[in-house]
Short mmCIF file of C-alpha atoms in Angstrom, two decimals:
data_model
loop_
_atom_site.label_atom_id
_atom_site.label_comp_id
_atom_site.label_asym_id
_atom_site.label_seq_id
_atom_site.Cartn_x
_atom_site.Cartn_y
_atom_site.Cartn_z
CA ARG M 1 62.56 32.60 73.21
CA THR M 2 60.11 29.73 73.44
CA GLU M 3 58.79 27.93 70.43
CA ARG M 4 55.13 27.01 70.27
CA SER M 5 54.80 23.28 70.09
CA VAL M 6 51.03 23.27 70.08
CA GLN M 7 48.78 24.92 67.50
CA PRO M 8 46.47 27.62 68.87
CA PRO M 9 42.85 26.47 69.22
CA ALA M 10 40.79 26.75 66.04
CA GLU M 11 38.85 30.00 66.02
CA ARG M 12 35.15 29.86 66.65
CA PRO M 13 33.03 30.06 63.52
CA GLY M 14 32.18 33.61 62.59
CA GLU M 15 34.90 35.08 64.80
CA ARG M 16 37.03 36.30 61.95
CA ARG M 17 33.98 37.67 60.17
CA MET M 18 32.94 39.53 63.32
CA ALA M 19 36.43 40.99 63.63
CA GLU M 20 36.24 42.14 60.01
CA MET M 21 32.84 43.70 60.60
CA LYS M 22 34.09 45.51 63.70
CA LYS M 23 36.99 46.92 61.71
CA LEU M 24 34.66 48.11 58.97
CA TYR M 25 31.73 49.39 60.97
CA GLY M 26 32.90 49.90 64.54
CA ALA M 27 30.10 50.26 67.05
CA GLU M 28 27.39 49.50 64.51
CA ALA M 29 28.86 46.21 63.34
CA ASP M 30 26.18 44.16 65.09
CA LYS M 31 23.33 46.04 63.46
CA ILE M 32 24.88 45.85 60.00
CA GLN M 33 25.63 42.16 60.45
CA ALA M 34 22.02 41.48 61.42
CA MET M 35 20.70 43.35 58.40
CA GLU M 36 23.07 41.53 56.09
CA ALA M 37 22.22 38.15 57.59
CA ALA M 38 18.51 38.82 57.12
CA MET M 39 19.01 39.76 53.50
CA GLN M 40 21.26 36.79 52.80
CA LEU M 41 18.69 34.49 54.35
CA ILE M 42 16.04 35.70 51.93
CA PHE M 43 18.37 35.29 48.99
CA ASP M 44 19.41 31.77 50.02
CA ARG M 45 15.84 30.76 50.76
CA ASN M 46 14.64 32.04 47.40
CA CYS M 47 17.41 30.16 45.63
CA ASP M 48 16.60 26.94 47.48
CA LYS M 49 12.91 27.23 46.78
CA LYS M 50 12.93 28.53 43.22
CA GLN M 51 16.19 27.06 41.87
CA PRO M 52 16.77 30.10 39.65
CA LYS M 53 19.11 29.81 36.70
CA TYR M 54 21.49 32.50 35.59
CA TRP M 55 20.37 34.75 32.77
CA PRO M 56 21.81 35.00 30.26
CA ILE M 57 23.35 31.56 30.39
CA ILE M 58 26.64 32.88 29.11
CA PRO M 59 27.80 35.92 31.08
CA LEU M 60 27.80 39.20 29.18
CA LYS M 61 31.09 39.99 30.83
CA LEU M 62 33.56 37.21 30.28
CA MET U 1 38.33 48.07 40.79
CA ASN U 2 37.89 51.50 39.24
CA ASP U 3 38.75 54.88 40.75
CA TRP U 4 35.23 55.32 42.06
CA GLN U 5 35.33 52.01 43.89
CA ARG U 6 38.67 52.92 45.43
CA LYS U 7 37.35 55.97 47.22
CA SER U 8 36.90 56.05 50.98
CA PRO U 9 33.60 56.27 52.86
CA LEU U 10 34.41 59.88 53.75
CA ASP U 11 34.79 60.64 50.03
CA TRP U 12 31.53 58.92 49.11
CA GLU U 13 29.70 60.67 51.93
CA LYS U 14 30.38 63.99 50.21
CA TYR U 15 27.99 62.98 47.44
CA VAL U 16 25.05 62.13 49.70
CA ASN U 17 22.16 64.61 49.51
CA LYS U 18 23.58 66.10 46.32
CA MET U 19 21.99 66.16 42.87
CA VAL U 20 24.50 64.38 40.65
CA LYS U 21 25.07 63.18 37.14
CA VAL U 22 26.57 59.71 36.99
CA ALA U 23 28.45 58.77 33.84
CA ALA U 24 28.54 55.00 33.49
CA ILE U 25 30.21 52.66 31.05
CA GLU U 26 28.65 52.09 27.62
CA LYS U 27 27.68 55.78 27.56
CA HIS U 28 24.87 55.49 30.11
CA GLU U 29 24.04 58.54 32.19
CA TYR U 30 21.93 58.82 35.30
CA GLU U 31 20.81 61.87 37.24
CA GLY U 32 19.25 62.11 40.64
CA TRP U 33 19.66 62.84 44.34
CA VAL U 34 22.19 60.61 46.04
CA LEU U 35 20.62 58.62 48.85
CA THR U 36 23.73 56.62 49.58
CA VAL U 37 26.80 54.98 48.14
CA ASP U 38 27.22 51.35 49.18
CA PRO U 39 30.65 51.11 50.81
CA VAL U 40 30.93 47.46 49.78
CA SER U 41 30.24 47.78 46.04
CA ALA U 42 30.42 51.59 45.63
CA SER U 43 26.98 51.41 44.00
CA VAL U 44 25.28 54.79 43.82
CA VAL U 45 21.63 54.95 44.88
CA LEU U 46 19.74 57.83 43.27
CA ALA U 47 16.26 59.20 43.90
CA THR U 48 14.22 61.08 41.33
CA PHE U 49 10.95 62.70 42.30
CA LEU U 50 8.24 62.20 39.70
CA GLU U 51 5.25 64.42 39.07
CA ASN U 52 2.75 61.97 40.49
CA GLU U 53 4.33 62.01 43.97
CA LYS U 54 6.14 58.77 43.25
CA VAL U 55 9.85 58.35 43.71
CA SER U 56 12.00 56.52 41.22
CA ILE U 57 15.05 54.81 42.67
CA SER U 58 18.01 54.02 40.44
CA VAL U 59 21.05 52.08 41.51
CA VAL U 60 24.18 52.37 39.40
CA LEU U 61 26.54 49.55 40.23
CA GLY U 62 29.97 50.61 41.42
CA HIS U 63 31.83 48.67 38.78
CA ALA U 64 29.93 50.58 36.06
CA VAL U 65 30.57 54.08 37.42
CA GLN U 66 33.04 56.18 35.46
CA GLU U 67 32.43 59.61 36.90
CA VAL U 68 30.08 61.33 39.32
CA GLU U 69 29.54 65.06 38.86
CA ILE U 70 27.88 67.12 41.57
CA LEU U 71 25.25 69.40 40.06
CA LYS U 72 23.82 70.96 43.19
CA GLU U 73 23.49 70.58 46.92
CA GLY U 74 20.22 69.68 48.58
CA ASP U 75 18.72 72.14 51.06
CA ASP U 76 17.54 71.08 54.51
CA GLU U 77 14.08 70.25 53.23
CA MET U 78 15.52 67.98 50.54
CA LYS U 79 17.85 66.30 53.05
CA GLN U 80 14.90 65.59 55.29
CA ARG U 81 12.89 64.26 52.37
CA LEU U 82 15.73 61.99 51.23
CA SER U 83 16.40 60.64 54.70
CA CYS U 84 12.81 59.43 54.96
CA ILE U 85 12.68 57.51 51.70
CA PHE U 86 13.99 54.24 53.12
CA ALA U 87 13.23 55.02 56.73
CA PRO U 88 12.05 52.04 58.76
CA GLU U 89 8.40 52.22 59.67
CA GLU U 90 9.02 53.00 63.36
CA SER U 91 10.97 56.17 62.73
CA LYS U 92 8.36 57.37 60.28
CA ALA U 93 5.85 57.31 63.12
CA TYR U 94 8.03 59.56 65.26
CA SER U 95 9.28 62.03 62.67
CA PRO U 96 7.74 65.51 62.92
CA ARG E 1 41.52 45.28 51.17
CA PHE E 2 42.13 45.54 54.93
CA GLN E 3 45.54 47.09 54.51
CA ALA E 4 43.72 50.17 53.34
CA LEU E 5 41.75 50.28 56.58
CA LEU E 6 44.84 50.63 58.75
CA GLY E 7 45.39 54.27 57.90
CA GLU E 8 41.72 55.16 58.15
CA PRO E 9 40.37 57.90 60.37
CA VAL E 10 38.07 56.60 63.11
CA ALA E 11 35.20 58.61 61.67
CA ALA E 12 35.21 56.38 58.59
CA GLN E 13 33.63 53.50 60.51
CA GLY E 14 30.51 55.41 61.44
CA VAL E 15 30.15 56.86 57.97
CA ARG E 16 30.64 53.45 56.41
CA ALA E 17 27.93 52.03 58.68
CA THR E 18 25.46 54.78 57.78
CA LEU E 19 26.09 54.37 54.07
CA ARG E 20 25.77 50.59 54.26
CA GLU E 21 22.63 50.68 56.35
CA ARG E 22 20.90 53.02 53.92
CA TYR E 23 21.96 50.80 51.05
CA LEU E 24 20.62 47.67 52.73
CA ARG E 25 17.33 49.42 53.41
CA GLY E 26 17.21 50.37 49.75
CA LEU E 27 17.59 46.73 48.75
CA GLY E 28 14.80 45.88 51.16
CA ALA E 29 12.59 48.49 49.55
CA ALA E 30 13.16 46.97 46.11
CA ARG E 31 11.85 43.55 47.05
CA GLY E 32 8.67 42.58 45.27
CA ARG E 33 8.75 45.61 42.99
CA PRO E 34 8.85 45.57 39.19
CA THR E 35 12.40 46.54 38.32
CA ARG E 36 14.13 47.48 35.13
CA PHE E 37 17.66 46.12 34.82
CA CYS E 38 20.13 47.62 32.36
CA LEU E 39 22.76 45.06 31.52
CA ARG E 40 25.86 45.27 29.36
CA ALA E 41 25.68 45.43 25.57
CA GLY E 42 22.48 47.46 25.65
CA VAL E 43 20.44 44.60 27.08
CA CYS E 44 17.53 45.76 29.24
CA VAL E 45 15.14 43.41 31.00
CA GLU E 46 12.24 43.79 33.38
CA ALA E 47 11.65 41.56 36.34
CA VAL E 48 10.34 41.55 39.87
CA PHE E 49 13.13 42.16 42.35
CA GLY E 50 13.54 39.16 44.59
CA ALA E 51 16.71 39.45 46.65
CA ALA E 52 20.33 40.44 46.49
CA ASP E 53 23.14 38.48 48.01
CA VAL E 54 25.35 40.27 50.51
CA GLY E 55 28.55 39.69 48.60
CA ALA E 56 27.12 41.61 45.62
CA MET E 57 27.48 38.66 43.26
CA ALA E 58 23.93 38.22 42.03
CA PHE E 59 20.34 39.39 42.05
CA GLN E 60 17.56 36.88 42.38
CA VAL E 61 14.56 38.00 40.35
CA ASP E 62 11.11 36.67 39.49
CA ALA E 63 9.07 36.92 36.30
CA LEU E 64 12.07 37.89 34.19
CA ARG E 65 10.93 39.08 30.77
CA THR E 66 13.56 37.99 28.27
CA PRO E 67 13.43 38.29 24.48
CA LEU E 68 12.56 34.59 24.41
CA GLY E 69 9.85 34.63 27.03
CA VAL E 70 9.29 34.87 30.75
CA GLN E 71 11.55 33.04 33.17
CA ALA E 72 9.74 32.47 36.47
CA ALA E 73 12.86 32.83 38.57
CA ALA E 74 16.37 33.80 37.55
CA LEU E 75 19.70 35.06 38.75
CA LEU E 76 21.32 38.11 37.21
CA ARG E 77 25.06 38.43 37.65
CA CYS E 78 26.14 41.69 39.26
CA THR E 79 28.99 41.86 36.77
CA ASP E 80 26.44 41.87 33.93
CA VAL E 81 24.22 44.53 35.50
CA LEU E 82 25.11 48.19 35.04
CA ALA E 83 22.11 49.73 36.77
CA TYR E 84 18.57 49.00 37.86
CA SER E 85 15.60 51.10 38.82
CA PHE E 86 12.21 50.75 40.46
CA LEU E 87 9.36 52.95 41.62
CA LEU E 88 8.40 53.66 45.20
CA ASP E 89 4.93 54.82 46.02
#
């Protein structure tokens, strides 16, 4: 039995996420991922632009 | 996670196109036709048809759902109607 | 969470995709519409739906009408929100 003396190469960004998506959604993973990315982009962009604050300041559920 | 959130997609699918009553925490209740259940958050998306041809959409977040009771099943016409509510513009052009 | 997926029937993937896609379209339909949010402790507020983040942590809303006045832009925590509703025409 051989021991590994070298670490495997670092995974490419998004690879694990893609594997998760494939497990969840199978053939349609790409489509779902695209829809989610589009939605996240809008959310992030809105937050950058508008700098919204949480309301209420103290969470209702602690 | 509550029992509702622990269900499987095949369980949640059984509620789609049904008229349901959703009992939520803090004694809230919601009724409507199930358009979908988000498999990520288990949120229930309900449609209610109003008298003025408008559709009211209610989303009950998964973490707030206590119980979902099926009241009746939608017929083919209702299923067709529900499937078009969020349809992308292209498929609307091609639907009969 | 992924341990639960191991015993899943193959059909679950397609169903999950259909359910998720419809949900994402629903979120898209909400954007820009006046929305009523029912929060915990009987708190209800009205706002214009802005966006939802994919991880279901928060809603970004505009023109939030609070008891103390209107907040131009705000974030509502998903854990605080019980339900929300909007009209389609």
